[in-house]
Every structure is written in C-alpha cells, then in structure tokens.
C-alpha cells in the first residue's frame, strides 16, 4: 500500500530509533492453535501518536495523528485500538509465527514479542519391533508417530514413571524412538508415548513386553533348622530340603547326593528316620527350558548319635582347707568336649585349678573357702549336651580364734552369761575355765549371783574333731557396787558478787565419775570456775550474778548413776550503774516524769537531786509545769543494803521556747545579675536549725551560693537570672517549726547581646523592616543608628523606599535603666538595583569558520550573575569555549559549523532577572572546493552548458576562465556553438 509522504519519512526515522522505553508486549495467549485469535497488549498501556506494528520486516499497521492505515495483506483480520495501542489478529496460520514489533516515535518506544502458531496433535500411535524377549539377550525398540501436529516434544512412560535416557536406554529421532538394550524383567511396561506441542497433547495406547528370565536368586531351605549350638542332626530324625528360584517360565529341578543324582525332580527332597551313613553333600539344580540357563546350590548334612548319661564323683577324702581335692566327670556316648561350672559360672584354668587332657578330671590345690559351692560338669557333641547332678562342695576348716560375748563389768548380786563362738566347719566343741580351773562345757556359761570373789579371768577352748585342731580365748570380768546417793552441799557464808564461793557433791557407792550441771546443761572449768581432780568440788573464784541458776551433780559407774536434787544459786550484787528514763528536752508549760532503774540483788532504794539538792525519793520523780528555771542537772542515787554499795547517774535536762515567727528579708540593694545579693531569715523562739528552699525544693551551698554559720543568711556571690524563684526559710527546734511566706526573687539583668531580624538584601524602591530584640529584665529600650547617625527609637525600624544611598550598616542599641547597662549589634543592608536591560552584542568581526569570535552581554542594573544559553540550553566552558571571570563575555577560540544557533544571556540578582533577545549566529565559511557539472565532450556546432557550485556562507560569486582568460561571471556558463578553438580547460573561480 501507499502511505502519505510525510509518514514514510517518519518511518525511516523510526527504523533508526534506539531508545529503550521499558514497556513490553504481552500476548493474550502463546503458543496458539491454527485458526485461533490473539491480542497483543502493550504493558503498561500507552497511547502512541505516531508509530507502527510490524511482523518481521512487514508493516501491519501505520498509525499517526487522527488516523491509521492497515496493510492490504492484513485487512479483514487485524484490528487496532488507538487508546491502548493493542493489536488483535484473527484466523492465525502457521506462517503467522514470528517476531512482532511495536515501534513509536511520539512517544519514543520499542517492544517485541515472538508468537508461535502450531497445528494440533492427532492420532498418536506406538509400535514395537518385538514383545517376546529374553532377559539380557534381546533389545526392545519402540517408535512413536502422529497423523498431524507441529512443534512436537515427546515423553515416554513405563507404567506411571517417566523413562529417562541412560547407557541402556536410548532416545532418538527427536525423542520419537525408544530403544532398551539388554532388557530386564523390570522392563515389561506397559510403555506409552506422550506427544505435546503447547496447544494440544496426545498419548498412545500401551504396549507391554513379555521378558523371560532365570532361574536366578536360587535358595535352599532345610526343615527343621538346626537348633542353636548344634551342627548336626540326631539319628532317627526326619528332614525336608526345599529349593526355590525366580524364573519365567517356571523352572524344573534335580537333586544330588555326594555327586550322584537322586530319583527326585520336585522342589522338595524328604529324608525319613535318618542314620549316620546319610551324612554328606546334598545338591539342588534348577533349569529354565526357554532361557536354557541353569542354577545350583549345595548344603552339607551331618548325622550324629546323642549323649545318654553324665555323672560327677569325688576322689578320696573330704575337702579340707589348704589341702588338695579331685572331682571326676564320667560320660556315656560320643563326646566332643566337657565344661565345668561352679554356682552356674564357667570354671577356667588358674594357678590352683587344673584339668586333665580330655577335661574329664578337675583338681583344686590348695583348696580355699572361695571354692565352696555347687559344682556341675556338662558334656557336648554335635547334636546334644547333658549336665551332671550337682555336687555340693563344702570346705572343712578351723576352729579359727574364738570370740567371747559378755559384759566386761557386772554389778554385785547380778548373774552374767558368757557366749563363745568360733568360725569352723564342722562346728566346734567348747570348754570353760576360771582362773585356770575348768568350770563347764558347751558354748554358753552362766555364773550365778555375783560377789566380789567372782572378779577374774574366764577362758573358752574350741575343738574341731574333723580337722583335729583347737583354739583358745580369755576375758576379764570386773564386779562393782551401785551408786545410791548424790547431794550438793554449800561451803561458807552468803553469796556476794566478786567473792569466792564453793559447792561439794556428797555420794555413796562405787564412783567412776562426777559431772556438774547448771540449768540442766553441763558445766566445765574456765577462768572463773575450778573443779577438783575427782570432780567432787566446784569453786567460783569470783562469783557473778550471771552465775545464778539451778545446780546439780551426777555420780556414775558403768552400771548405775544418780543425779542430786537442784540447788538454786542466787548471787547478791549491785547496784550497777543506774539508768534515767526521761526526755532530754521539753517545752515550757509541759509536765515531765523521770524514772530511775539499776540492776541489783536485792532491789535498790533511790534518791533524786537537782543541781546538788535532794528533791525526791523513789524510782519515779514528776516535775511541772516547766519553766526555764527547771533547766539543769538531775542526779539519781541507787543503794543496796545487803552489799552496802551505791551508784549514781546524772542527766542534763533542757527547756526550750516554741518557734513563733519566720520571715525572709532583703539585705541591701535589688538583685542585679552578676552582683552579690543577700537574703536573711528573721525568727523568734528557740532556733535549732534554719533550712532555705527555692520553689519548694531544699537549697544547698554551691560555688555561687553561701550560707552563714547559723544558716540565718543566704548569700548569692554572683546572682544570675537562673536564680529567679520563690524563696522561703524554715526555722525549727525539736518541738516546733515555722516556714516563712514566699519571697519572689526576680533578678534584673541585661540587656544581653541584641538580635536584629530582617533581610540582608533590599531592592531599590522597596521598604525593609528591621526588628531588634534583647534578653533583659526589665525590658530594654532601643535606638537605631545608620552609618553612625541615630535614625529612630523603638524595637522596630522601617527604612522607607530604598535607594542605593540606603546601602550601609544599621546598628541597634539596647538599654536597661535598672542595670544601667547597654548592648549593641550591627547588621549590613545591601541595596541592589533592578536589572532593566540585557543584550547580546558582537565584539569585532563577524563569525568566520576556524577563527576566534566573541560575544558580550550588555546589561543595566545590579548584576550578580550572567548565564549563557544556546537554543534554550545552558552553555558551559569547553576546550573551544571560554567565559570571562564575570561571565560577561563568551569567546569561541575556533568557531565551527556546530556552533551556529540562537544565543541568549540572562542577567540576575536576588530580586530580578532578565534574558536578552535571541542573537542568531550564522557561521561564515568557504567557498569550499567548487564542483563543475557538464559534459567532458562537445561536438562542433553545438553549445555546452557548465554549472559551477561551491559550499559557502554567504553564497559565493563565480567567474569563468578559458585557457587563462576570463570569459564570464555567474554560476552558469554557456559556450555558444563550439569550434575546434573551443577545445581546452575551463576554470570556475568561486569568491566569498
């Protein structure tokens, strides 16, 4: 088709666009079936004013403002949505597969997608070269075919599992053929092929293989199995041998015995009532008559007579400790080996235990107690084992040294029993002796009622009639009299603290020891108490009231004891230092009670003295109502009429007046920052302490704050406005306190350094307002000065319409009439004139290619900066372009064609700017090498026209020369009718 000329030119430009838009084409479906429809969507959506949709190199749609054109070959099956730029194609064919491109010029974009149109799959068929195969010998080959379909991929299945290529499994023909080399029994299938092309799929009917194999995995089983520990079968047993193998078709069997085939071809061989001559090698052979393979297995069967009897007998005399002893094991039947057991544990050879060569005799030498126990022998052969009846082995010994159990001490009149025992096998016989004379026989001897004559040595003799040995032991018996009395007795007069005091313990009976107790706890000698050698006497070197208590003595012998009744010890002492219980301080008008107490036995009598004069008796003394005259020293005297001692204590009693007033007062001038300032606390009443507070919180001394010794005065060494607040003083004594009303402290200070707020720049004709502020108490007064002259008062100053004469330094002076201080700050105001004119001007000659050329920016007004532009874009210095220091001049070191364009300069200050009109720079150049167009041959009588052209700005003037002589001017030269004299060189000269 034909498109308007302007759009064809645009299309040519589009083909060279390399911008990346970041958009993609998304088809409604891909791949697609023949005859289906597709929509190509631009994502994200974007309307395109000028552009194309193309297939490979063919344009499908050309679209432009207010219209679009569809290629004739696509008309009727293509639609284009202008708002979303999507393209829809219907009735797709195989030749519609390929690259689709959307390309835009306005806006610039480029995106592609590849479509695949495919024919649906039909009639998938599977064929096999053969299905009856022999394992490991044959190869299976399958071929998968279809009636129709394109862009195919194949997938093979063995049952439900996918077939994967390996060294034995090959895929060929684009995966359409499957070859299995050396088939196995696991390759029987069923096999299917599945064909897919993205729009459709199909699966063939299954084919199964019949793979013959075996015999393999031949096994033989013997029933019954031999029991654990046996390696043969008993004579008279029945045995069945069974064979099985994996085989297809089923295998056939033969049986052999010691290399000779038996008349048995079933999988089982039965042996009845076996004898020893049937011991030998049995073989099973399996055969497959299709695969022609044979498998065999052999087993050894051994048949043995069982053991019928085992007995265990002793050789010689019974076992005696440290002597030799022999046991013999007698067996009926064939024996492989014999083992010996003691108490169920296997006996092994050691340095005391020996066995004969055939293990039927065991000798223990010498025999020990550890050899006691139950002995067995057990005989074994390949089919049986039998154990003897147990032999209970007991070692005869002793007697060892006897032991007598009886008391060492006995009480007169009591009966004592002696028991004698000795380790011995068999048990020993016993005899008793007293001081060398035999008294009795048997292990037990009883004395009868004891007297002091029964005191002495008792001997026991033990005898063993098997070993022929005896052993003797002796024991001493002591006779004692029981304790019948114990009593504490006091020696000397009444007990008085710090004096010596003694007690004695009177007893009757045999006394082994005496113990003293106080309040039920044992007493021992210390630095104040001594106990006599026989513990009979307890002496206090210096008795104390801490020794009070109930004392007892206890007398002992090994068979009796007696404890005395309690003796109560009470020590007379004191009086110790008395204690007065009363307040130390009291308020006038109150009543006070004094109480005096002192530790003393018996209790003390008390007397009271005030400032040296007796005022009362008894432990309590009441006084009041109190006046300041009651202030002074009070004494309590305690007296004990038994010890004849007294003791005194004193106490100072203080009377105070309640606090009734508390006020904060100022000392000196008003508080001014950085100066000393003092507050005092005026009070009435007895004052113990004064506490200062600020805003309810306690105040403490610091590097700026001091207190007088009595805290009465608060001094600020250098007061600051941070000390502002509500101040109070609180006066107190132990019974009363009072806090002053608030004193509000406001510190006068400043003015501190003022601050001027307002612009630093002003424009002529406009007003500027300056504000001055300063931290100060009280508030400051303000004055304004301009270049040293006062111009106004007050915190605000308005300049009025500015002129260039308003440029200068503005000063604010702040003054505090209380602190009599002032503070000054200055601010510079810069006044700028409005930019009113900018113009690009040429300096020197016109611009000529490769020569230096300069432009200047003419301005009026205050100019802070100048910016140069070409064709509306900012210009910057380069290797060919320079700017003057103030950017006023633009210089081209070597002007080029590429420098042509519309130049502007823009002048600005903080309040105004102005951009110049365009200066159109056209580069003058040339003429470059002229070109003559016209024939190189001419015929006499005919005219020839020559045209001369040369690239030049401005356009060149032309002159023509023939053989060195000028013949014409202008770009065209007509020779007129040619003659032979017209032959020669024609020269065109171009001049700028």
Coordinates of C-alpha atoms in Angstrom, one line a residue, residues 309-708:
X309 CA 24.4 -90.1 80.7
X310 CA 26.7 -87.8 82.7
X311 CA 27.8 -88.2 86.5
X312 CA 30.1 -86.3 88.9
X313 CA 32.1 -88.2 91.6
X314 CA 34.7 -87.2 94.3
X315 CA 38.2 -88.9 94.6
X316 CA 39.5 -89.7 98.2
X317 CA 38.9 -87.9 101.5
X318 CA 36.5 -84.9 102.1
X319 CA 37.9 -81.4 101.3
X320 CA 40.0 -79.7 104.0
X321 CA 41.2 -76.1 103.8
X322 CA 44.7 -75.7 102.2
X323 CA 44.8 -79.4 101.0
X324 CA 44.3 -80.9 97.5
X325 CA 40.9 -82.1 96.2
X326 CA 39.8 -84.0 93.0
X327 CA 36.4 -84.3 91.1
X328 CA 35.8 -86.7 88.1
X329 CA 33.2 -86.3 85.2
X330 CA 32.0 -89.7 83.7
X331 CA 30.1 -89.6 80.3
X332 CA 28.1 -92.3 78.3
X333 CA 28.1 -91.6 74.5
X334 CA 30.4 -89.7 71.9
X335 CA 31.9 -86.5 73.4
X336 CA 33.3 -83.5 71.7
X337 CA 34.1 -81.5 74.8
X338 CA 33.4 -81.1 78.6
X339 CA 32.9 -77.9 80.6
X340 CA 32.9 -77.4 84.4
X341 CA 30.7 -74.9 86.3
X342 CA 30.7 -73.6 89.8
X343 CA 27.5 -71.9 91.0
X344 CA 26.4 -71.6 87.4
X345 CA 29.7 -69.9 86.3
X346 CA 32.2 -71.4 83.9
X347 CA 35.4 -72.6 85.6
X348 CA 38.7 -71.8 83.8
X349 CA 42.3 -73.0 84.4
X350 CA 44.2 -70.9 87.0
X351 CA 47.2 -71.3 89.5
X352 CA 45.1 -73.5 91.8
X353 CA 42.7 -75.3 89.3
X354 CA 43.9 -78.0 86.9
X355 CA 42.2 -80.2 84.2
X356 CA 43.1 -83.5 82.6
X357 CA 43.8 -83.6 78.8
X358 CA 40.2 -84.7 77.9
X359 CA 38.8 -82.3 80.6
X360 CA 37.1 -85.2 82.5
X361 CA 39.1 -84.6 85.8
X362 CA 39.4 -81.3 87.8
X363 CA 42.0 -80.9 90.7
X364 CA 41.9 -77.9 93.1
X365 CA 45.2 -77.5 95.1
X366 CA 45.3 -76.0 97.7
X367 CA 41.5 -75.7 98.4
X368 CA 40.2 -72.4 99.8
X369 CA 36.9 -71.0 101.2
X370 CA 36.2 -69.4 97.9
X371 CA 35.9 -72.9 96.4
X372 CA 32.7 -73.6 98.4
X373 CA 29.7 -74.0 96.1
X374 CA 27.7 -76.2 93.7
X375 CA 29.8 -78.0 91.0
X376 CA 28.5 -79.3 87.7
X377 CA 30.1 -80.9 84.6
X378 CA 28.4 -80.6 81.1
X379 CA 29.3 -82.9 78.1
X380 CA 28.6 -81.8 74.4
X381 CA 28.6 -83.4 70.9
X382 CA 27.2 -82.0 67.6
X383 CA 23.6 -83.0 68.3
X384 CA 23.2 -83.0 72.1
X385 CA 24.5 -81.8 75.5
X386 CA 23.8 -83.3 79.0
X387 CA 24.6 -81.9 82.6
X388 CA 25.5 -84.0 85.7
X389 CA 23.6 -83.8 89.0
X390 CA 25.1 -81.1 91.2
X391 CA 27.9 -81.9 93.7
X392 CA 27.6 -79.6 96.8
X393 CA 31.2 -78.8 97.8
X394 CA 31.8 -77.7 101.4
X395 CA 35.4 -76.9 102.7
X396 CA 36.2 -78.2 106.2
X397 CA 38.4 -75.8 108.4
X398 CA 39.1 -74.4 111.9
X399 CA 38.4 -73.6 114.5
X400 CA 39.7 -70.1 114.0
X401 CA 40.3 -67.8 117.1
X402 CA 37.1 -67.9 119.3
X403 CA 35.2 -64.8 120.4
X404 CA 33.6 -64.3 123.8
X405 CA 30.5 -62.1 124.1
X406 CA 29.7 -61.0 127.6
X407 CA 29.8 -57.8 129.7
X408 CA 33.3 -56.6 130.9
X409 CA 31.7 -55.2 134.2
X410 CA 28.9 -56.6 136.2
X411 CA 27.1 -55.5 139.4
X412 CA 27.3 -57.4 142.7
X413 CA 24.3 -59.8 143.0
X414 CA 23.6 -60.0 139.2
X415 CA 24.0 -63.1 137.0
X416 CA 26.3 -63.0 133.9
X417 CA 26.1 -65.2 130.8
X418 CA 29.2 -65.9 128.6
X419 CA 28.8 -67.0 124.9
X420 CA 31.7 -68.4 123.0
X421 CA 31.8 -68.8 119.2
X422 CA 34.5 -69.8 116.6
X423 CA 34.4 -70.0 112.8
X424 CA 34.7 -73.8 112.0
X425 CA 33.4 -76.5 109.6
X426 CA 32.0 -78.7 111.1
X427 CA 31.0 -76.6 114.2
X428 CA 33.5 -76.7 117.2
X429 CA 33.0 -78.2 120.7
X430 CA 33.7 -75.8 123.7
X431 CA 35.1 -75.9 127.3
X432 CA 35.2 -73.1 130.0
X433 CA 37.9 -72.3 132.6
X434 CA 38.0 -69.7 135.5
X435 CA 41.4 -68.6 136.8
X436 CA 42.9 -71.9 135.3
X437 CA 40.2 -74.4 136.6
X438 CA 37.6 -76.0 134.2
X439 CA 34.1 -74.8 135.1
X440 CA 31.8 -76.1 132.3
X441 CA 31.4 -77.4 128.7
X442 CA 29.3 -76.0 125.8
X443 CA 29.3 -72.7 124.0
X444 CA 27.3 -70.9 126.9
X445 CA 28.4 -70.5 130.6
X446 CA 26.2 -68.8 133.3
X447 CA 27.9 -67.6 136.6
X448 CA 25.0 -67.4 139.2
X449 CA 24.6 -64.3 141.7
X450 CA 27.9 -62.4 141.7
X451 CA 30.1 -61.5 144.6
X452 CA 33.4 -59.6 144.7
X453 CA 35.1 -63.1 144.6
X454 CA 33.8 -63.7 141.0
X455 CA 36.2 -61.0 139.8
X456 CA 38.9 -62.6 137.5
X457 CA 39.8 -64.2 134.1
X458 CA 37.4 -66.5 132.1
X459 CA 38.8 -68.8 129.3
X460 CA 37.0 -70.6 126.3
X461 CA 38.7 -73.5 124.4
X462 CA 37.2 -74.5 120.9
X463 CA 37.9 -78.0 119.3
X464 CA 37.2 -79.4 115.6
X465 CA 37.1 -83.3 115.6
X466 CA 37.5 -83.4 111.7
X467 CA 40.5 -81.1 111.3
X468 CA 41.9 -82.2 114.8
X469 CA 42.6 -78.6 115.7
X470 CA 41.8 -76.3 118.8
X471 CA 41.9 -72.6 119.6
X472 CA 41.6 -70.5 122.9
X473 CA 40.5 -67.0 124.1
X474 CA 40.3 -65.3 127.6
X475 CA 38.3 -62.3 129.0
X476 CA 38.5 -60.3 132.4
X477 CA 35.2 -59.7 134.4
X478 CA 35.0 -56.8 136.9
X479 CA 32.5 -56.6 139.8
X480 CA 31.2 -53.2 141.0
X481 CA 28.8 -51.8 143.8
X482 CA 25.8 -49.5 142.7
X483 CA 25.6 -45.7 143.3
X484 CA 22.9 -45.0 146.0
X485 CA 23.2 -41.2 146.9
X486 CA 24.3 -37.8 145.4
X487 CA 23.8 -34.3 147.1
X488 CA 25.0 -30.7 146.5
X489 CA 26.4 -29.0 149.7
X490 CA 27.4 -25.3 150.2
X491 CA 30.7 -24.4 151.8
X492 CA 31.0 -20.9 153.6
X493 CA 28.6 -17.8 154.0
X494 CA 26.2 -15.8 151.8
X495 CA 26.9 -15.2 148.2
X496 CA 28.1 -11.8 147.2
X497 CA 29.2 -10.9 143.7
X498 CA 33.0 -10.8 143.1
X499 CA 33.8 -13.0 146.2
X500 CA 34.9 -16.7 146.2
X501 CA 32.2 -19.4 146.6
X502 CA 32.4 -23.3 146.7
X503 CA 29.9 -26.3 146.4
X504 CA 30.7 -30.1 147.0
X505 CA 29.0 -33.3 145.8
X506 CA 28.4 -35.9 148.5
X507 CA 27.9 -39.6 147.2
X508 CA 27.8 -43.4 148.2
X509 CA 28.7 -46.5 146.1
X510 CA 31.5 -47.2 143.5
X511 CA 32.0 -43.9 141.8
X512 CA 33.8 -43.8 138.4
X513 CA 33.0 -40.1 137.6
X514 CA 31.1 -36.9 138.8
X515 CA 29.6 -34.3 136.4
X516 CA 28.3 -30.8 137.3
X517 CA 25.3 -29.1 135.7
X518 CA 23.6 -25.6 135.7
X519 CA 20.0 -25.3 134.5
X520 CA 20.3 -28.8 133.0
X521 CA 23.5 -28.0 130.9
X522 CA 27.0 -29.5 131.6
X523 CA 29.5 -27.2 133.5
X524 CA 33.2 -27.1 132.7
X525 CA 36.2 -25.3 134.4
X526 CA 37.0 -21.8 133.0
X527 CA 38.9 -18.7 134.1
X528 CA 36.4 -18.1 137.0
X529 CA 35.4 -21.7 137.8
X530 CA 37.6 -24.6 139.1
X531 CA 36.7 -28.3 139.6
X532 CA 38.7 -30.5 141.9
X533 CA 40.7 -33.5 140.5
X534 CA 37.9 -36.0 141.4
X535 CA 35.2 -33.5 140.2
X536 CA 33.8 -33.6 143.8
X537 CA 34.1 -29.8 144.4
X538 CA 33.0 -26.8 142.2
X539 CA 34.7 -23.4 143.2
X540 CA 33.8 -19.9 141.9
X541 CA 36.9 -17.7 142.2
X542 CA 34.8 -14.5 141.8
X543 CA 31.0 -15.3 141.7
X544 CA 28.8 -13.1 139.5
X545 CA 25.1 -12.6 139.2
X546 CA 25.4 -14.3 135.7
X547 CA 26.2 -17.5 137.8
X548 CA 22.6 -17.6 139.1
X549 CA 20.8 -20.9 138.4
X550 CA 19.8 -24.4 139.5
X551 CA 22.9 -26.5 140.1
X552 CA 23.2 -30.4 140.3
X553 CA 25.9 -33.1 140.5
X554 CA 25.6 -36.5 138.9
X555 CA 27.7 -39.6 140.1
X556 CA 28.3 -42.5 137.7
X557 CA 29.7 -46.0 137.4
X558 CA 29.3 -48.2 134.3
X559 CA 26.1 -49.9 135.6
X560 CA 24.4 -47.2 137.7
X561 CA 24.2 -43.4 138.2
X562 CA 22.4 -40.8 140.4
X563 CA 21.7 -37.1 140.0
X564 CA 21.4 -34.8 143.0
X565 CA 18.3 -32.6 143.7
X566 CA 18.6 -29.0 142.3
X567 CA 20.4 -26.4 144.4
X568 CA 19.3 -22.8 143.5
X569 CA 22.2 -20.3 143.5
X570 CA 21.2 -16.6 143.8
X571 CA 24.1 -14.0 143.9
X572 CA 23.7 -10.7 145.7
X573 CA 25.2 -7.8 143.7
X574 CA 24.9 -4.1 142.8
X575 CA 23.6 -1.7 142.3
X576 CA 25.1 -1.4 138.9
X577 CA 25.1 2.0 137.1
X578 CA 21.6 3.4 137.2
X579 CA 19.6 4.5 134.0
X580 CA 17.3 7.5 133.9
X581 CA 14.4 7.3 131.5
X582 CA 13.1 10.8 130.6
X583 CA 13.2 13.2 127.7
X584 CA 16.4 15.2 127.2
X585 CA 14.4 18.3 126.0
X586 CA 11.0 19.6 127.0
X587 CA 8.9 22.7 126.1
X588 CA 7.9 25.3 128.7
X589 CA 4.5 24.7 130.3
X590 CA 4.7 20.8 129.9
X591 CA 4.9 18.2 132.8
X592 CA 7.8 15.6 132.7
X593 CA 8.3 12.3 134.6
X594 CA 11.8 10.9 135.4
X595 CA 12.2 7.1 136.0
X596 CA 15.4 5.6 137.5
X597 CA 16.4 1.9 137.4
X598 CA 19.5 -0.1 138.4
X599 CA 20.4 -3.8 138.2
X600 CA 20.7 -5.1 141.8
X601 CA 20.0 -8.1 144.1
X602 CA 18.1 -7.4 146.3
X603 CA 16.4 -4.4 144.5
X604 CA 18.0 -0.9 145.3
X605 CA 16.5 2.2 147.0
X606 CA 16.6 5.5 145.0
X607 CA 17.1 9.3 145.9
X608 CA 16.8 12.3 143.4
X609 CA 19.0 15.5 143.4
X610 CA 18.6 18.8 141.3
X611 CA 21.7 21.0 140.9
X612 CA 23.1 19.3 144.1
X613 CA 20.0 19.5 146.3
X614 CA 17.8 16.4 147.1
X615 CA 14.3 16.9 145.7
X616 CA 12.6 13.4 146.0
X617 CA 13.0 9.6 146.9
X618 CA 11.7 6.5 145.0
X619 CA 12.4 5.3 141.5
X620 CA 10.0 7.9 139.9
X621 CA 10.0 11.8 140.0
X622 CA 7.4 14.1 138.4
X623 CA 8.0 17.8 137.6
X624 CA 6.0 20.6 136.1
X625 CA 4.5 22.7 134.6
X626 CA 8.0 23.6 133.3
X627 CA 9.7 27.0 133.2
X628 CA 13.2 28.0 132.1
X629 CA 14.2 27.7 135.8
X630 CA 13.8 23.9 135.6
X631 CA 16.8 23.7 133.2
X632 CA 19.8 21.9 134.8
X633 CA 21.5 18.7 136.0
X634 CA 19.4 15.9 137.7
X635 CA 21.1 13.0 139.7
X636 CA 19.6 9.6 140.7
X637 CA 21.4 7.6 143.6
X638 CA 20.8 3.8 143.9
X639 CA 21.7 1.9 147.3
X640 CA 21.8 -1.9 148.1
X641 CA 21.5 -2.6 151.9
X642 CA 22.9 -6.2 151.6
X643 CA 26.0 -5.5 149.5
X644 CA 26.4 -2.0 151.2
X645 CA 27.1 -0.4 147.8
X646 CA 25.6 2.6 146.0
X647 CA 25.8 4.1 142.4
X648 CA 24.9 7.4 140.8
X649 CA 23.9 8.7 137.3
X650 CA 23.4 12.3 136.1
X651 CA 21.3 13.8 133.2
X652 CA 21.1 17.4 131.8
X653 CA 17.5 18.5 131.1
X654 CA 17.0 21.3 128.5
X655 CA 13.9 23.6 128.4
X656 CA 13.1 25.3 125.0
X657 CA 10.7 28.0 123.8
X658 CA 8.5 27.3 120.6
X659 CA 9.2 29.0 117.2
X660 CA 6.6 31.7 116.6
X661 CA 7.8 33.7 113.5
X662 CA 9.9 33.2 110.3
X663 CA 10.2 35.9 107.6
X664 CA 12.6 36.3 104.5
X665 CA 14.1 39.8 104.4
X666 CA 16.3 41.5 101.7
X667 CA 19.7 42.9 102.8
X668 CA 20.9 45.8 100.6
X669 CA 20.1 46.7 97.0
X670 CA 17.8 45.0 94.4
X671 CA 19.2 41.8 92.8
X672 CA 21.2 42.6 89.7
X673 CA 22.8 39.8 87.6
X674 CA 26.5 39.2 88.3
X675 CA 26.4 41.2 91.6
X676 CA 26.3 39.9 95.2
X677 CA 22.8 39.7 96.8
X678 CA 21.8 38.7 100.3
X679 CA 18.6 37.3 102.0
X680 CA 18.2 36.9 105.8
X681 CA 15.7 34.8 107.8
X682 CA 14.2 36.7 110.8
X683 CA 12.8 34.4 113.5
X684 CA 11.5 34.3 117.2
X685 CA 11.7 31.4 119.6
X686 CA 14.5 28.8 120.4
X687 CA 16.0 28.0 116.9
X688 CA 18.0 24.8 116.4
X689 CA 18.2 24.9 112.6
X690 CA 17.2 27.0 109.5
X691 CA 16.6 25.5 106.1
X692 CA 16.3 27.5 102.9
X693 CA 14.1 26.5 99.9
X694 CA 13.6 27.6 96.3
X695 CA 10.3 26.7 94.6
X696 CA 9.6 24.2 97.4
X697 CA 13.0 22.3 97.0
X698 CA 15.8 22.5 99.6
X699 CA 18.8 24.8 98.8
X700 CA 22.4 23.8 99.4
X701 CA 25.7 25.8 99.3
X702 CA 27.4 25.8 95.8
X703 CA 30.2 27.7 94.0
X704 CA 27.8 30.7 93.8
X705 CA 25.7 30.3 96.9
X706 CA 26.9 30.5 100.6
X707 CA 25.1 30.3 104.0
X708 CA 26.2 31.9 107.3

